């Protein structure tokens, strides 16, 4: 086989047939994924370069990948990555693989942040009453009056002779001399008004797409603007707490898609998850200040001074009921970690602990959002209501199954 010529086309077709014979549900798609990983090409490039020959190293990589896939190992573990919303996420055995349903959980959090945390800040900053706004308006009115006065003076001056001017004296409104004086005054007033208008325009903050002032813009007038602007009741940067981060896909997406406006603290009890999430953060160029990962049990590592400061507590916790674990697909139950899957008899063991922590971690009006097993959403929503949370909602996934519960903490708690 080593002496045979294996083009991309031949390898793709052979792999598709081989996997189909072994029960692969989507054999061609799997073959494409594996070839992309082995060659480093994008899927579209495979079809543009069908006649290219694979080298020995690529063939060896492809052979090992096909063997693993034929045994049922998830593609994401074999290729080492997957796409999640707008980012690529590294995957590895021992850490739960991101699902499309979790992308919807991120969307729910972003919708909340845009509406309840970031937008109020933007609204407060989009129009700032500056101390010289009234002065500029008065200057505009004075300029208009001056223009009328000048027009009147010029009309009168045009009808006066030199003798008339001498007889009437310099105090006459209609003299040419006074008309010239008015013109000079108008030029001076217009120049002053223009300077004030330029200063006012420069003082208006430069805003990004969320309406939040860009740091450093208009520094020469920042002190005057800050003195005049009312203090905002909302933070300019949202704080998110994620529990059970796995690959880090939730926190990294939030920080990436609202960079500069969202910071995340994310925890996990699995060391391999923390290591992988950190690797993914570094690959995106995000910093530890933007997304901080912590090896701990749920919220145990959160400092007391940070309790009650988060805008969102979000989690995709272990939620598969114990009785359902046995019926999971082979590639899930035999390859993905039970620790990240099993949620107790009703799938809500970890959820209950998170619900108990939410009033202590979140500020008033903060969002609590969890992805859960489809048969447990009604019970989870009722638990939220019993705990005193408000605006409890169930969100359905793309297959119209109940998937996410979200609620608002109206009365934060403090431990003495």
mmCIF file of N, CA, C and O in Angstrom, residues 250-292:
data_model
loop_
_atom_site.group_PDB
_atom_site.id
_atom_site.type_symbol
_atom_site.label_atom_id
_atom_site.label_comp_id
_atom_site.label_asym_id
_atom_site.label_seq_id
_atom_site.Cartn_x
_atom_site.Cartn_y
_atom_site.Cartn_z
ATOM 1 N N UNK A 250 -17.770 28.273 26.497
ATOM 2 C CA UNK A 250 -18.765 29.286 26.864
ATOM 3 C C UNK A 250 -18.093 30.598 27.224
ATOM 4 O O UNK A 250 -18.377 31.654 26.635
ATOM 5 N N UNK A 251 -17.210 30.565 28.198
ATOM 6 C CA UNK A 251 -16.545 31.800 28.636
ATOM 7 C C UNK A 251 -15.719 32.420 27.522
ATOM 8 O O UNK A 251 -15.701 33.648 27.351
ATOM 9 N N UNK A 252 -15.020 31.592 26.757
ATOM 10 C CA UNK A 252 -14.183 32.130 25.689
ATOM 11 C C UNK A 252 -15.025 32.783 24.607
ATOM 12 O O UNK A 252 -14.646 33.831 24.069
ATOM 13 N N UNK A 253 -16.172 32.206 24.289
ATOM 14 C CA UNK A 253 -17.061 32.826 23.295
ATOM 15 C C UNK A 253 -17.605 34.160 23.792
ATOM 16 O O UNK A 253 -17.659 35.145 23.045
ATOM 17 N N UNK A 254 -18.012 34.199 25.055
ATOM 18 C CA UNK A 254 -18.542 35.441 25.614
ATOM 19 C C UNK A 254 -17.486 36.543 25.589
ATOM 20 O O UNK A 254 -17.759 37.680 25.176
ATOM 21 N N UNK A 255 -16.282 36.212 26.029
ATOM 22 C CA UNK A 255 -15.213 37.209 26.059
ATOM 23 C C UNK A 255 -14.761 37.593 24.656
ATOM 24 O O UNK A 255 -14.410 38.750 24.399
ATOM 25 N N UNK A 256 -14.775 36.642 23.729
ATOM 26 C CA UNK A 256 -14.345 36.897 22.357
ATOM 27 C C UNK A 256 -15.359 37.744 21.602
ATOM 28 O O UNK A 256 -14.981 38.690 20.900
ATOM 29 N N UNK A 257 -16.630 37.424 21.744
ATOM 30 C CA UNK A 257 -17.662 38.124 20.991
ATOM 31 C C UNK A 257 -18.016 39.492 21.566
ATOM 32 O O UNK A 257 -18.617 40.319 20.876
ATOM 33 N N UNK A 258 -17.667 39.733 22.820
ATOM 34 C CA UNK A 258 -17.879 41.049 23.429
ATOM 35 C C UNK A 258 -16.580 41.507 24.074
ATOM 36 O O UNK A 258 -16.540 41.972 25.198
ATOM 37 N N UNK A 259 -15.509 41.386 23.309
ATOM 38 C CA UNK A 259 -14.190 41.685 23.879
ATOM 39 C C UNK A 259 -14.112 43.132 24.348
ATOM 40 O O UNK A 259 -14.507 44.066 23.656
ATOM 41 N N UNK A 260 -13.598 43.297 25.525
ATOM 42 C CA UNK A 260 -13.526 44.619 26.133
ATOM 43 C C UNK A 260 -14.733 44.965 26.975
ATOM 44 O O UNK A 260 -14.697 45.939 27.730
ATOM 45 N N UNK A 261 -15.796 44.169 26.866
ATOM 46 C CA UNK A 261 -17.020 44.458 27.606
ATOM 47 C C UNK A 261 -17.449 43.318 28.523
ATOM 48 O O UNK A 261 -18.381 43.487 29.306
ATOM 49 N N UNK A 262 -16.801 42.160 28.407
ATOM 50 C CA UNK A 262 -17.158 41.005 29.234
ATOM 51 C C UNK A 262 -15.888 40.350 29.762
ATOM 52 O O UNK A 262 -14.960 40.082 28.998
ATOM 53 N N UNK A 263 -15.851 40.122 31.066
ATOM 54 C CA UNK A 263 -14.778 39.326 31.668
ATOM 55 C C UNK A 263 -15.406 38.114 32.344
ATOM 56 O O UNK A 263 -16.526 38.193 32.857
ATOM 57 N N UNK A 264 -14.691 37.001 32.318
ATOM 58 C CA UNK A 264 -15.243 35.750 32.826
ATOM 59 C C UNK A 264 -14.321 35.110 33.856
ATOM 60 O O UNK A 264 -13.095 35.146 33.718
ATOM 61 N N UNK A 265 -14.937 34.518 34.859
ATOM 62 C CA UNK A 265 -14.263 33.630 35.804
ATOM 63 C C UNK A 265 -14.888 32.255 35.614
ATOM 64 O O UNK A 265 -16.115 32.124 35.706
ATOM 65 N N UNK A 266 -14.079 31.251 35.313
ATOM 66 C CA UNK A 266 -14.603 29.927 34.988
ATOM 67 C C UNK A 266 -13.920 28.866 35.838
ATOM 68 O O UNK A 266 -12.710 28.911 36.040
ATOM 69 N N UNK A 267 -14.704 27.909 36.344
ATOM 70 C CA UNK A 267 -14.164 26.873 37.220
ATOM 71 C C UNK A 267 -14.453 25.487 36.653
ATOM 72 O O UNK A 267 -15.377 25.291 35.869
ATOM 73 N N UNK A 268 -13.639 24.515 37.078
ATOM 74 C CA UNK A 268 -13.875 23.113 36.752
ATOM 75 C C UNK A 268 -13.129 22.262 37.769
ATOM 76 O O UNK A 268 -12.080 22.676 38.284
ATOM 77 N N UNK A 269 -13.667 21.080 38.031
ATOM 78 C CA UNK A 269 -13.058 20.176 39.002
ATOM 79 C C UNK A 269 -12.049 19.238 38.348
ATOM 80 O O UNK A 269 -11.295 18.548 39.035
ATOM 81 N N UNK A 270 -12.013 19.223 37.009
ATOM 82 C CA UNK A 270 -11.140 18.326 36.251
ATOM 83 C C UNK A 270 -9.878 19.062 35.785
ATOM 84 O O UNK A 270 -9.969 20.021 35.010
ATOM 85 N N UNK A 271 -8.692 18.629 36.235
ATOM 86 C CA UNK A 271 -7.454 19.313 35.830
ATOM 87 C C UNK A 271 -7.256 19.339 34.316
ATOM 88 O O UNK A 271 -6.755 20.326 33.773
ATOM 89 N N UNK A 272 -7.638 18.258 33.631
ATOM 90 C CA UNK A 272 -7.461 18.241 32.175
ATOM 91 C C UNK A 272 -8.325 19.306 31.501
ATOM 92 O O UNK A 272 -7.931 19.871 30.464
ATOM 93 N N UNK A 273 -9.468 19.582 32.077
ATOM 94 C CA UNK A 273 -10.332 20.624 31.524
ATOM 95 C C UNK A 273 -9.693 21.999 31.682
ATOM 96 O O UNK A 273 -9.692 22.812 30.740
ATOM 97 N N UNK A 274 -9.156 22.271 32.846
ATOM 98 C CA UNK A 274 -8.510 23.571 33.078
ATOM 99 C C UNK A 274 -7.317 23.753 32.153
ATOM 100 O O UNK A 274 -7.114 24.824 31.570
ATOM 101 N N UNK A 275 -6.524 22.706 31.982
ATOM 102 C CA UNK A 275 -5.360 22.792 31.090
ATOM 103 C C UNK A 275 -5.801 23.055 29.651
ATOM 104 O O UNK A 275 -5.207 23.890 28.948
ATOM 105 N N UNK A 276 -6.836 22.350 29.195
ATOM 106 C CA UNK A 276 -7.299 22.512 27.824
ATOM 107 C C UNK A 276 -7.936 23.886 27.617
ATOM 108 O O UNK A 276 -7.715 24.537 26.585
ATOM 109 N N UNK A 277 -8.736 24.328 28.585
ATOM 110 C CA UNK A 277 -9.369 25.648 28.480
ATOM 111 C C UNK A 277 -8.321 26.750 28.426
ATOM 112 O O UNK A 277 -8.459 27.728 27.670
ATOM 113 N N UNK A 278 -7.269 26.601 29.211
ATOM 114 C CA UNK A 278 -6.183 27.586 29.197
ATOM 115 C C UNK A 278 -5.487 27.603 27.839
ATOM 116 O O UNK A 278 -5.156 28.671 27.301
ATOM 117 N N UNK A 279 -5.288 26.413 27.277
ATOM 118 C CA UNK A 279 -4.702 26.309 25.934
ATOM 119 C C UNK A 279 -5.584 27.014 24.910
ATOM 120 O O UNK A 279 -5.078 27.743 24.044
ATOM 121 N N UNK A 280 -6.877 26.820 24.994
ATOM 122 C CA UNK A 280 -7.800 27.475 24.064
ATOM 123 C C UNK A 280 -7.793 28.986 24.240
ATOM 124 O O UNK A 280 -7.873 29.735 23.260
ATOM 125 N N UNK A 281 -7.715 29.435 25.484
ATOM 126 C CA UNK A 281 -7.651 30.885 25.733
ATOM 127 C C UNK A 281 -6.397 31.485 25.101
ATOM 128 O O UNK A 281 -6.458 32.523 24.430
ATOM 129 N N UNK A 282 -5.279 30.820 25.296
ATOM 130 C CA UNK A 282 -4.023 31.336 24.756
ATOM 131 C C UNK A 282 -4.044 31.357 23.227
ATOM 132 O O UNK A 282 -3.505 32.275 22.602
ATOM 133 N N UNK A 283 -4.659 30.336 22.633
ATOM 134 C CA UNK A 283 -4.730 30.277 21.169
ATOM 135 C C UNK A 283 -5.534 31.441 20.599
ATOM 136 O O UNK A 283 -5.269 31.905 19.484
ATOM 137 N N UNK A 284 -6.512 31.918 21.351
ATOM 138 C CA UNK A 284 -7.336 33.049 20.911
ATOM 139 C C UNK A 284 -6.685 34.395 21.191
ATOM 140 O O UNK A 284 -7.169 35.435 20.724
ATOM 141 N N UNK A 285 -5.617 34.388 21.971
ATOM 142 C CA UNK A 285 -4.974 35.646 22.324
ATOM 143 C C UNK A 285 -5.671 36.394 23.436
ATOM 144 O O UNK A 285 -5.392 37.576 23.665
ATOM 145 N N UNK A 286 -6.571 35.721 24.136
ATOM 146 C CA UNK A 286 -7.212 36.330 25.307
ATOM 147 C C UNK A 286 -6.289 36.225 26.512
ATOM 148 O O UNK A 286 -5.433 35.339 26.583
ATOM 149 N N UNK A 287 -6.476 37.112 27.468
ATOM 150 C CA UNK A 287 -5.614 37.146 28.645
ATOM 151 C C UNK A 287 -6.335 36.573 29.871
ATOM 152 O O UNK A 287 -7.552 36.401 29.865
ATOM 153 N N UNK A 288 -5.554 36.313 30.914
ATOM 154 C CA UNK A 288 -6.132 35.818 32.162
ATOM 155 C C UNK A 288 -7.031 36.861 32.812
ATOM 156 O O UNK A 288 -7.915 36.517 33.606
ATOM 157 N N UNK A 289 -6.823 38.128 32.505
ATOM 158 C CA UNK A 289 -7.709 39.167 33.021
ATOM 159 C C UNK A 289 -9.066 39.125 32.327
ATOM 160 O O UNK A 289 -10.087 39.505 32.913
ATOM 161 N N UNK A 290 -9.080 38.641 31.089
ATOM 162 C CA UNK A 290 -10.338 38.555 30.358
ATOM 163 C C UNK A 290 -11.098 37.275 30.693
ATOM 164 O O UNK A 290 -12.319 37.296 30.841
ATOM 165 N N UNK A 291 -10.380 36.164 30.785
ATOM 166 C CA UNK A 291 -10.983 34.888 31.173
ATOM 167 C C UNK A 291 -10.029 34.188 32.140
ATOM 168 O O UNK A 291 -8.925 33.803 31.757
ATOM 169 N N UNK A 292 -10.453 34.048 33.390
ATOM 170 C CA UNK A 292 -9.628 33.396 34.421
ATOM 171 C C UNK A 292 -10.189 32.012 34.718
ATOM 172 O O UNK A 292 -11.379 31.874 35.026
#
